Amino acid sequence: MVGLVIVSHSQTLAQGVLELAEQMTRGSVVMEAAGGIDDPDNPIGTDPMKVMMAIESVAAQSEDGVLVIMDLGSALMSAETALDFLPDEVKEKVLLCSAPIVEGTMAAAVQASVGASLQEVSAEAGAALNVKIEQLAPITGETVTPAAGREEVLDAGQEGEELSIDLLILNKMGLHARPAANLVAASGKFKSVIQITKGDKSASGKSINQVALLAVKNGETITVTAAGPDARQAIESIKALHADNFGERDEDVTEAVKAVEVCKTGGEGFVHGAPASAGYAVGPAYVHTAKLPEVQRKDISDVDAEIARLDKALSTALDDLHALQLETEKTAGKANAAIFEVHGLILGDKDMLDRAVSIISEEKVNAEFAWFQVMDNIASDYRGLEDSYMQARAADVMDCGGRVLRALTGEGEPVIVLDQESIIVAHDLTPSDVAGMDPEKVLGIVTEIGGATSHAAILSRSMGIPAVIGTGECFGQISDGEVIALDGIEGIVWTNPDQAKLDALSAKRDVWIADREKAKANGAAPANTLDGTGIMVMGNIGTPADAPRVREYGAEGVGLFRTEFLFQDRDQEPDEQEQFEAYAEAAKAMNGNPVIIRTLDIGGDKPVKYLDTPVEENPFLGERGIRFCMARPELFRTQLRALLRAASEENIWIMFPMISGVEELQNVLDFQAGVRDELIAEGMQIAEKIKTGIMIEVPSAVAEAEKLGAICDFFSIGTNDLTQYVMAADRGNKTVAKICDSLNPAVLRMVKMTCDAAAANNIEVGMCGELAGNAKASALLIGLGLNELSMSGPSIPDVKEAIRTVSMDDCRALAEKALTAKSGDEVRELLK
């Protein structure tokens, strides 16, 4: 892989550019910054010796050569001088590049990360300004001129093949945000140029906004063209993605299609809208008027510093979105949390960033103003489309774009805080607004704009909140605190209901709530098969506050408490007492039912900013889970002290993640025993026996499961990780999503082997991965030998009901058939 050296008169600027490039490539490219001189009074300048040492260091780690990118004046001379001091064998692997230092480095880093040659990386860096020039051509009259060597590189890369394929789009909502995001993710894995064409419009297959703004609808045909060295592989990958309906799995979209209707004006005392979420509500209105931060245009002199501010704000917004996605997974399920993954892709779209950088650079204006111009223009483009679903994406752009604005301005996230049960009335609500609400106090939701296909509406449905969306201007008819009523089935809001109407709607609400409570009661009942075999159905949580929620759905305990949520989104790790109180609180909420607490499971793929998480080329194969903790004994000791204390007072079981073999587990158990002895020596009352188990996530643990079962008390199978390790397919990589299939017979055999080993040792075996919450798979999992399933709260009632409809003989017969199947799709057919 090619390495980079960044040379600047300013050490701060060089380091800032380096940090930007590292964020773009997640540390996969070897880079060093050589900026400034070692003179505290006059730090601006360049030092040839510093440049030479940086080149030598990078060259030693980069077999394919070193590209040096520099700013003007003495930086160029220092780089040339540095070459003179280098040995010939190093010098011949170094290339000086004339690209602009910020844009050029970004482009070069990305190109280097995919394994391009030194010449290709240099050409990509040299063409970095083409996007700006092309966008500003109507104003400046400039034309795009490829950087030196660029055309030759492209020609060489395209000598192989240029292939095209026509694809009929069968997705019900066309290529809206989620399938478009999957297409972009797949395209981004290839070196080839990928173009998507619909009619006379064309877009880069690697830009989420360009693809989405093609507004490809159900029944329309697109042409995908790939030109480059891996064109055939790119086309085959996109064909496979198309065959999988572009990964579209969101049933809410299908429901939303049925719910869309043209909003009517209404009449005296009422308005019509789209019935976005079923149910009835009567109560006081909470009129929400949240706005984006006010942005003023300001002239700036330091363009690079302003771009760095924007990049930092983008990074902050992306971190916030990731945290919100994790929280939403717990309360509304993984499918609904994918909304925020799409938001992340919108913010990560290089086209969007390039537009803002172009405005900052050319107009010399502040980042806030430039960013607002870009997000507002993109949102306007979406609003101008004919398709109502695509129009609703404007709210997503403004929502996630607003996060960046708030990071830039320092304004806090607007929150809806209710003092009493209320119906929220707003011009519009973002997914973030809805996800941050307290569902216990929200009686209903009314918005002036949007439709039943908006993501806010989808989240409302997942949280069981009645909603009427897109009523038109109703603020003038509703005052804050005034009692209103809504029918989320018919899509009607009464802005000034008389007593008779209030009584009628209240009666309907009572019936609706009774039906919901009946469903919850069904969830509360035990999950026994037809022949009387009891299966424990438990909940997955991330914080103590989640415990009452999963219990409400019928959880008979907690099968997975992800303790990493206690460590994330803060500036320092929680101390022993804070952890002890959190663990005890969760256990108390479960009224004596078992709470399985997994020790800290972080690493290269889930970094925590205040811990020394290493940047790894293959983070899923690196220092994560128990490996991370054992390498940091003080961190681990603190958590184990808190866990052992809490488990001595409550029904808490301790579980270790990512155990790979017997020797590793024995070392961990010995460490835990030492911590226990320390507590006892301090006079603590520690229980004689505390149940301790392990996650089964790697094939080596399956191979040694019988030996592992002899020295621990229970197994819990994590299907998400187990599947990716068995199938050698990254579960976060959209292009291999079809391969990373938990229902693949190879994975099911691993589950069966684990269950057999648990039975041989007479210990419990459960599952806490995503597959456990699939009601259609419940009979299969029981048949394989599992006696406990753990999942997100909303999945519990359906899984319990599925268990009650089958006998153990039926389950075992189904498992035998599944184990002889040839593919995951064949297993899915059996589950039907």
JSON list of N, CA and C in Angstrom, two decimals, residues 83 142 154 226 372 397 437 779 784:
[
{"chain": "A", "resi": 83, "resn": "LEU", "atom": "N", "xyz": [14.85, 14.75, -0.47]},
{"chain": "A", "resi": 83, "resn": "LEU", "atom": "CA", "xyz": [15.11, 13.67, -1.41]},
{"chain": "A", "resi": 83, "resn": "LEU", "atom": "C", "xyz": [16.61, 13.49, -1.65]},
{"chain": "A", "resi": 142, "resn": "GLU", "atom": "N", "xyz": [-14.55, 28.02, -15.83]},
{"chain": "A", "resi": 142, "resn": "GLU", "atom": "CA", "xyz": [-13.48, 27.04, -15.92]},
{"chain": "A", "resi": 142, "resn": "GLU", "atom": "C", "xyz": [-14.00, 25.70, -16.44]},
{"chain": "A", "resi": 154, "resn": "LEU", "atom": "N", "xyz": [-6.67, 6.16, -15.95]},
{"chain": "A", "resi": 154, "resn": "LEU", "atom": "CA", "xyz": [-8.02, 5.68, -16.21]},
{"chain": "A", "resi": 154, "resn": "LEU", "atom": "C", "xyz": [-8.03, 4.77, -17.43]},
{"chain": "A", "resi": 226, "resn": "ALA", "atom": "N", "xyz": [-20.06, -0.05, -15.31]},
{"chain": "A", "resi": 226, "resn": "ALA", "atom": "CA", "xyz": [-18.81, -0.13, -14.55]},
{"chain": "A", "resi": 226, "resn": "ALA", "atom": "C", "xyz": [-17.65, -0.15, -15.53]},
{"chain": "A", "resi": 372, "resn": "PHE", "atom": "N", "xyz": [-25.02, 25.14, 5.69]},
{"chain": "A", "resi": 372, "resn": "PHE", "atom": "CA", "xyz": [-26.47, 25.35, 5.60]},
{"chain": "A", "resi": 372, "resn": "PHE", "atom": "C", "xyz": [-26.89, 25.48, 4.14]},
{"chain": "A", "resi": 397, "resn": "VAL", "atom": "N", "xyz": [-32.48, 14.96, 5.54]},
{"chain": "A", "resi": 397, "resn": "VAL", "atom": "CA", "xyz": [-31.31, 15.80, 5.26]},
{"chain": "A", "resi": 397, "resn": "VAL", "atom": "C", "xyz": [-31.22, 16.94, 6.27]},
{"chain": "A", "resi": 437, "resn": "MET", "atom": "N", "xyz": [-38.00, 11.05, 22.69]},
{"chain": "A", "resi": 437, "resn": "MET", "atom": "CA", "xyz": [-39.18, 11.27, 23.52]},
{"chain": "A", "resi": 437, "resn": "MET", "atom": "C", "xyz": [-39.32, 10.22, 24.61]},
{"chain": "A", "resi": 779, "resn": "ALA", "atom": "N", "xyz": [-38.93, -22.11, 16.52]},
{"chain": "A", "resi": 779, "resn": "ALA", "atom": "CA", "xyz": [-39.06, -23.58, 16.56]},
{"chain": "A", "resi": 779, "resn": "ALA", "atom": "C", "xyz": [-37.75, -24.24, 16.17]},
{"chain": "A", "resi": 784, "resn": "LEU", "atom": "N", "xyz": [-32.81, -27.23, 17.84]},
{"chain": "A", "resi": 784, "resn": "LEU", "atom": "CA", "xyz": [-31.36, -27.41, 17.86]},
{"chain": "A", "resi": 784, "resn": "LEU", "atom": "C", "xyz": [-30.83, -27.65, 19.27]}
]
